[in-house]
Amino acid sequence: GAVVSQHPSRVICKSGTSVKIECRSLDFQATTMFWYRQFPKQSLMLMATSNEGSKATYEQGVEKDKFLINHASLTLSTLTVTSAHPEDSSFYICSVQEDRSTDTQYFGPGTRLTVL
Amino acid sequence: DAKTTQPTSMDCAEGRAANLPCNHSTISGNEYVYWYRQIHSQGPQYIIHGLKNNETNEMASLIITEDRKSSTLILPHATLRDTAVYYCIVDGGATNKLIFGTGTLLAVQP
């Protein structure tokens, strides 16, 4: 399956600052990427679907102005958490959809964000 | 997308087969059954998926009942590294989304 990387793996920032997380598809050109977040002891929750060259589609309850997604190339999508607050502390995970005929997704290793 | 029901947790002895059940009684004809697992503090890992027929790959086997209302993921020889949360997801592809439930925490015991 597709190999996906994320950078950084961990980030600690002060409240009010913005943090950018990169998701790269290393061996596959991904027209569609997904962003999830996971709070401690909870399951993954889909935040948004990122489509190359177009605006992301956000899930209900996810603020598009707070979580900026850019998918400018077939191998890179970025998630920027703007004006981060402690409640944004979470595990952020991206995935790529390799085959549009199925929903098989391949996930990155995740980014642990801690907002102080 | 159909909802799935999985046990919260299971134990398995190292070297034995781990059989993880999943109920998906409301599955519709074009919906696939996907299995992923998540080792602590890592991203989920794709394991296997199927529609009607049983499937096998290098990681596991997927047994789907004839009425497709339930399935079982089989890890033939569990190792300590198989300790993870296993997610069973049913999806028809209409939305391209995977909706994760709470999964089953499989603990492989030495």
mmCIF file of C-alpha atoms in Angstrom:
data_model
loop_
_atom_site.group_PDB
_atom_site.id
_atom_site.type_symbol
_atom_site.label_atom_id
_atom_site.label_comp_id
_atom_site.label_asym_id
_atom_site.label_seq_id
_atom_site.Cartn_x
_atom_site.Cartn_y
_atom_site.Cartn_z
ATOM 1 C CA GLY A 1 0.000 0.000 0.000
ATOM 2 C CA ALA A 2 0.845 3.677 -0.198
ATOM 3 C CA VAL A 3 3.535 5.012 2.112
ATOM 4 C CA VAL A 4 2.556 8.156 3.971
ATOM 5 C CA SER A 5 4.706 10.408 6.123
ATOM 6 C CA GLN A 6 3.855 13.246 8.467
ATOM 7 C CA HIS A 7 5.959 16.068 9.785
ATOM 8 C CA PRO A 8 6.479 16.889 12.533
ATOM 9 C CA SER A 9 5.808 13.798 14.614
ATOM 10 C CA ARG A 10 5.467 15.897 17.764
ATOM 11 C CA VAL A 11 4.982 19.598 18.317
ATOM 12 C CA ILE A 12 4.509 21.699 21.412
ATOM 13 C CA CYS A 13 3.359 25.258 20.997
ATOM 14 C CA LYS A 14 2.052 28.151 23.021
ATOM 15 C CA SER A 15 -1.596 29.069 23.079
ATOM 16 C CA GLY A 16 -2.476 31.513 20.301
ATOM 17 C CA THR A 17 0.174 30.394 17.857
ATOM 18 C CA SER A 18 -0.390 28.539 14.599
ATOM 19 C CA VAL A 19 0.997 25.130 13.771
ATOM 20 C CA LYS A 20 1.406 23.543 10.349
ATOM 21 C CA ILE A 21 1.391 19.776 9.889
ATOM 22 C CA GLU A 22 2.528 18.225 6.629
ATOM 23 C CA CYS A 23 1.271 14.983 5.123
ATOM 24 C CA ARG A 24 3.190 13.477 2.245
ATOM 25 C CA SER A 25 2.362 10.572 -0.003
ATOM 26 C CA LEU A 26 5.819 9.159 -0.747
ATOM 27 C CA ASP A 27 5.137 6.657 -3.502
ATOM 28 C CA PHE A 28 1.731 7.530 -4.846
ATOM 29 C CA GLN A 29 0.031 10.548 -6.331
ATOM 30 C CA ALA A 30 -2.963 11.137 -4.133
ATOM 31 C CA THR A 31 -5.822 13.215 -5.425
ATOM 32 C CA THR A 32 -7.635 12.665 -2.149
ATOM 33 C CA MET A 33 -6.238 12.863 1.359
ATOM 34 C CA PHE A 34 -8.054 12.818 4.667
ATOM 35 C CA TRP A 35 -7.370 14.453 8.018
ATOM 36 C CA TYR A 36 -8.418 12.885 11.302
ATOM 37 C CA ARG A 37 -7.887 13.746 14.919
ATOM 38 C CA GLN A 38 -7.906 11.491 17.914
ATOM 39 C CA PHE A 39 -8.285 12.549 21.532
ATOM 40 C CA PRO A 40 -6.894 10.317 24.285
ATOM 41 C CA LYS A 41 -8.755 7.038 24.709
ATOM 42 C CA GLN A 42 -11.108 7.886 21.844
ATOM 43 C CA SER A 43 -11.455 6.720 18.285
ATOM 44 C CA LEU A 44 -10.417 8.585 15.174
ATOM 45 C CA MET A 45 -12.721 11.335 14.008
ATOM 46 C CA LEU A 46 -12.663 12.514 10.422
ATOM 47 C CA MET A 47 -12.077 16.253 10.198
ATOM 48 C CA ALA A 48 -11.956 16.895 6.476
ATOM 49 C CA THR A 49 -11.397 15.508 3.026
ATOM 50 C CA SER A 50 -8.632 17.199 1.103
ATOM 51 C CA ASN A 51 -8.840 17.250 -2.682
ATOM 52 C CA GLU A 52 -5.889 18.270 -4.810
ATOM 53 C CA GLY A 53 -6.445 21.599 -6.470
ATOM 54 C CA SER A 54 -9.737 22.357 -4.796
ATOM 55 C CA LYS A 55 -11.148 23.358 -1.443
ATOM 56 C CA ALA A 56 -11.320 20.823 1.329
ATOM 57 C CA THR A 57 -14.622 19.402 2.484
ATOM 58 C CA TYR A 58 -15.033 19.711 6.235
ATOM 59 C CA GLU A 59 -17.090 17.490 8.505
ATOM 60 C CA GLN A 60 -19.886 18.976 10.521
ATOM 61 C CA GLY A 61 -18.613 20.806 13.556
ATOM 62 C CA VAL A 62 -15.075 21.315 12.243
ATOM 63 C CA GLU A 63 -14.214 24.985 11.803
ATOM 64 C CA LYS A 64 -12.725 25.544 8.365
ATOM 65 C CA ASP A 65 -11.214 28.892 9.373
ATOM 66 C CA LYS A 66 -9.427 27.301 12.294
ATOM 67 C CA PHE A 67 -8.173 24.195 10.548
ATOM 68 C CA LEU A 68 -6.791 25.356 7.224
ATOM 69 C CA ILE A 69 -6.129 22.629 4.699
ATOM 70 C CA ASN A 70 -4.067 23.058 1.571
ATOM 71 C CA HIS A 71 -3.590 20.291 -0.983
ATOM 72 C CA ALA A 72 -1.521 22.033 -3.604
ATOM 73 C CA SER A 73 0.151 18.974 -5.088
ATOM 74 C CA LEU A 74 -0.554 15.294 -5.540
ATOM 75 C CA THR A 75 1.930 14.369 -2.864
ATOM 76 C CA LEU A 76 1.450 17.012 -0.184
ATOM 77 C CA SER A 77 -1.410 18.174 1.982
ATOM 78 C CA THR A 78 -0.989 20.516 4.920
ATOM 79 C CA LEU A 79 -3.158 21.159 7.956
ATOM 80 C CA THR A 80 -2.648 24.430 9.783
ATOM 81 C CA VAL A 81 -4.157 24.791 13.226
ATOM 82 C CA THR A 82 -4.598 28.531 13.614
ATOM 83 C CA SER A 83 -4.610 30.286 16.975
ATOM 84 C CA ALA A 84 -4.210 26.987 18.758
ATOM 85 C CA HIS A 85 -5.669 26.499 22.214
ATOM 86 C CA PRO A 86 -5.134 23.739 24.767
ATOM 87 C CA GLU A 87 -8.354 22.025 23.673
ATOM 88 C CA ASP A 88 -6.783 21.563 20.223
ATOM 89 C CA SER A 89 -4.182 19.287 21.767
ATOM 90 C CA SER A 90 -4.685 15.979 20.020
ATOM 91 C CA PHE A 91 -3.212 13.332 17.748
ATOM 92 C CA TYR A 92 -3.630 14.424 14.118
ATOM 93 C CA ILE A 93 -3.465 11.734 11.451
ATOM 94 C CA CYS A 94 -3.657 11.970 7.683
ATOM 95 C CA SER A 95 -4.411 9.285 5.132
ATOM 96 C CA VAL A 96 -4.403 8.831 1.388
ATOM 97 C CA GLN A 97 -6.877 6.979 -0.745
ATOM 98 C CA GLU A 98 -4.915 4.880 -3.167
ATOM 99 C CA ASP A 99 -7.684 3.398 -5.261
ATOM 100 C CA ARG A 100 -10.821 5.343 -5.986
ATOM 101 C CA SER A 101 -12.727 2.133 -6.664
ATOM 102 C CA THR A 102 -12.499 1.188 -3.000
ATOM 103 C CA ASP A 103 -12.259 3.127 0.244
ATOM 104 C CA THR A 104 -8.939 1.617 1.242
ATOM 105 C CA GLN A 105 -6.916 4.314 2.957
ATOM 106 C CA TYR A 106 -3.299 4.290 4.061
ATOM 107 C CA PHE A 107 -2.423 6.321 7.097
ATOM 108 C CA GLY A 108 0.489 8.426 8.198
ATOM 109 C CA PRO A 109 2.178 7.905 11.557
ATOM 110 C CA GLY A 110 0.383 10.842 13.144
ATOM 111 C CA THR A 111 1.399 14.135 14.731
ATOM 112 C CA ARG A 112 1.050 14.724 18.451
ATOM 113 C CA LEU A 113 0.122 18.369 19.088
ATOM 114 C CA THR A 114 0.356 19.776 22.585
ATOM 115 C CA VAL A 115 -0.788 23.349 23.138
ATOM 116 C CA LEU A 116 0.353 24.909 26.386
ATOM 117 C CA ASP B 1 -23.039 3.462 6.039
ATOM 118 C CA ALA B 2 -23.872 0.441 8.134
ATOM 119 C CA LYS B 3 -23.001 0.417 11.830
ATOM 120 C CA THR B 4 -20.704 -2.201 13.288
ATOM 121 C CA THR B 5 -20.582 -3.787 16.722
ATOM 122 C CA GLN B 6 -17.384 -5.213 18.176
ATOM 123 C CA PRO B 7 -16.414 -6.479 21.622
ATOM 124 C CA THR B 8 -14.567 -3.876 23.640
ATOM 125 C CA SER B 9 -11.620 -6.097 24.395
ATOM 126 C CA MET B 10 -10.210 -9.591 23.909
ATOM 127 C CA ASP B 11 -7.221 -11.551 25.095
ATOM 128 C CA CYS B 12 -5.237 -14.055 23.083
ATOM 129 C CA ALA B 13 -2.259 -16.231 23.936
ATOM 130 C CA GLU B 14 0.879 -15.663 21.928
ATOM 131 C CA GLY B 15 1.171 -18.143 19.081
ATOM 132 C CA ARG B 16 -2.527 -18.941 19.055
ATOM 133 C CA ALA B 17 -5.062 -17.764 16.513
ATOM 134 C CA ALA B 18 -6.886 -14.550 17.341
ATOM 135 C CA ASN B 19 -10.481 -14.439 16.134
ATOM 136 C CA LEU B 20 -12.014 -10.983 16.220
ATOM 137 C CA PRO B 21 -15.768 -10.821 15.562
ATOM 138 C CA CYS B 22 -17.757 -7.985 14.061
ATOM 139 C CA ASN B 23 -21.501 -7.632 13.628
ATOM 140 C CA HIS B 24 -22.840 -5.542 10.770
ATOM 141 C CA SER B 25 -26.452 -6.668 10.483
ATOM 142 C CA THR B 26 -27.557 -3.596 8.497
ATOM 143 C CA ILE B 27 -24.939 -3.973 5.786
ATOM 144 C CA SER B 28 -26.217 -3.398 2.277
ATOM 145 C CA GLY B 29 -25.295 -5.206 -0.893
ATOM 146 C CA ASN B 30 -22.599 -2.883 -2.155
ATOM 147 C CA GLU B 31 -20.869 -2.253 1.158
ATOM 148 C CA TYR B 32 -17.422 -3.640 1.868
ATOM 149 C CA VAL B 33 -16.091 -4.791 5.223
ATOM 150 C CA TYR B 34 -12.734 -3.212 6.103
ATOM 151 C CA TRP B 35 -10.392 -4.034 8.952
ATOM 152 C CA TYR B 36 -7.755 -1.703 10.286
ATOM 153 C CA ARG B 37 -5.676 -1.808 13.427
ATOM 154 C CA GLN B 38 -3.999 0.876 15.482
ATOM 155 C CA ILE B 39 -1.025 0.180 17.653
ATOM 156 C CA HIS B 40 -0.696 2.635 20.505
ATOM 157 C CA SER B 41 0.364 6.139 19.406
ATOM 158 C CA GLN B 42 0.629 5.177 15.744
ATOM 159 C CA GLY B 43 -1.530 5.755 12.693
ATOM 160 C CA PRO B 44 -4.002 3.019 11.724
ATOM 161 C CA GLN B 45 -2.762 0.198 9.536
ATOM 162 C CA TYR B 46 -4.862 -1.334 6.780
ATOM 163 C CA ILE B 47 -5.279 -5.085 7.216
ATOM 164 C CA ILE B 48 -7.804 -6.467 4.775
ATOM 165 C CA HIS B 49 -11.189 -5.893 3.186
ATOM 166 C CA GLY B 50 -13.855 -7.980 1.491
ATOM 167 C CA LEU B 51 -17.299 -7.886 -0.042
ATOM 168 C CA LYS B 52 -18.780 -11.380 -0.080
ATOM 169 C CA ASN B 53 -16.030 -13.936 -0.387
ATOM 170 C CA ASN B 54 -13.546 -14.845 2.282
ATOM 171 C CA GLU B 55 -10.215 -13.114 1.833
ATOM 172 C CA THR B 56 -6.673 -13.899 2.921
ATOM 173 C CA ASN B 57 -3.457 -11.953 2.732
ATOM 174 C CA GLU B 58 -0.106 -12.036 4.445
ATOM 175 C CA MET B 59 -1.503 -10.430 7.573
ATOM 176 C CA ALA B 60 -4.848 -12.064 8.175
ATOM 177 C CA SER B 61 -7.927 -13.849 6.925
ATOM 178 C CA LEU B 62 -11.390 -12.357 6.701
ATOM 179 C CA ILE B 63 -14.356 -14.664 6.998
ATOM 180 C CA ILE B 64 -17.714 -13.132 6.005
ATOM 181 C CA THR B 65 -20.911 -15.043 6.760
ATOM 182 C CA GLU B 66 -23.154 -15.965 3.868
ATOM 183 C CA ASP B 67 -25.794 -13.423 4.890
ATOM 184 C CA ARG B 68 -22.991 -10.846 5.312
ATOM 185 C CA LYS B 69 -24.355 -9.769 8.668
ATOM 186 C CA SER B 70 -21.167 -10.581 10.501
ATOM 187 C CA SER B 71 -17.511 -11.255 9.879
ATOM 188 C CA THR B 72 -14.429 -12.506 11.695
ATOM 189 C CA LEU B 73 -10.874 -11.345 11.337
ATOM 190 C CA ILE B 74 -8.398 -14.125 11.982
ATOM 191 C CA LEU B 75 -4.766 -13.568 12.889
ATOM 192 C CA PRO B 76 -3.455 -17.115 12.517
ATOM 193 C CA HIS B 77 -0.489 -16.928 14.909
ATOM 194 C CA ALA B 78 -0.752 -13.908 17.157
ATOM 195 C CA THR B 79 2.422 -12.272 18.406
ATOM 196 C CA LEU B 80 2.953 -9.633 21.068
ATOM 197 C CA ARG B 81 3.292 -7.050 18.265
ATOM 198 C CA ASP B 82 -0.312 -7.757 17.265
ATOM 199 C CA THR B 83 -1.529 -6.065 20.444
ATOM 200 C CA ALA B 84 -3.611 -3.174 19.106
ATOM 201 C CA VAL B 85 -7.104 -1.785 18.680
ATOM 202 C CA TYR B 86 -8.789 -3.489 15.736
ATOM 203 C CA TYR B 87 -11.466 -1.590 13.841
ATOM 204 C CA CYS B 88 -14.135 -3.180 11.685
ATOM 205 C CA ILE B 89 -15.650 -0.653 9.264
ATOM 206 C CA VAL B 90 -18.405 -1.071 6.725
ATOM 207 C CA ASP B 91 -18.480 1.302 3.803
ATOM 208 C CA GLY B 92 -20.070 1.406 0.398
ATOM 209 C CA GLY B 93 -17.793 3.898 -1.227
ATOM 210 C CA ALA B 94 -20.455 6.501 -1.881
ATOM 211 C CA THR B 95 -18.750 9.016 0.372
ATOM 212 C CA ASN B 96 -15.166 7.736 0.311
ATOM 213 C CA LYS B 97 -15.168 8.122 4.076
ATOM 214 C CA LEU B 98 -14.176 5.659 6.752
ATOM 215 C CA ILE B 99 -16.095 6.062 9.986
ATOM 216 C CA PHE B 100 -14.185 4.564 12.897
ATOM 217 C CA GLY B 101 -16.058 3.051 15.831
ATOM 218 C CA THR B 102 -14.515 2.154 19.148
ATOM 219 C CA GLY B 103 -12.933 -1.097 17.946
ATOM 220 C CA THR B 104 -11.659 -4.113 19.889
ATOM 221 C CA LEU B 105 -8.548 -3.885 22.022
ATOM 222 C CA LEU B 106 -6.721 -7.150 21.421
ATOM 223 C CA ALA B 107 -4.162 -7.955 24.091
ATOM 224 C CA VAL B 108 -1.785 -10.755 23.150
ATOM 225 C CA GLN B 109 -0.456 -12.394 26.281
ATOM 226 C CA PRO B 110 2.961 -14.082 26.519
#
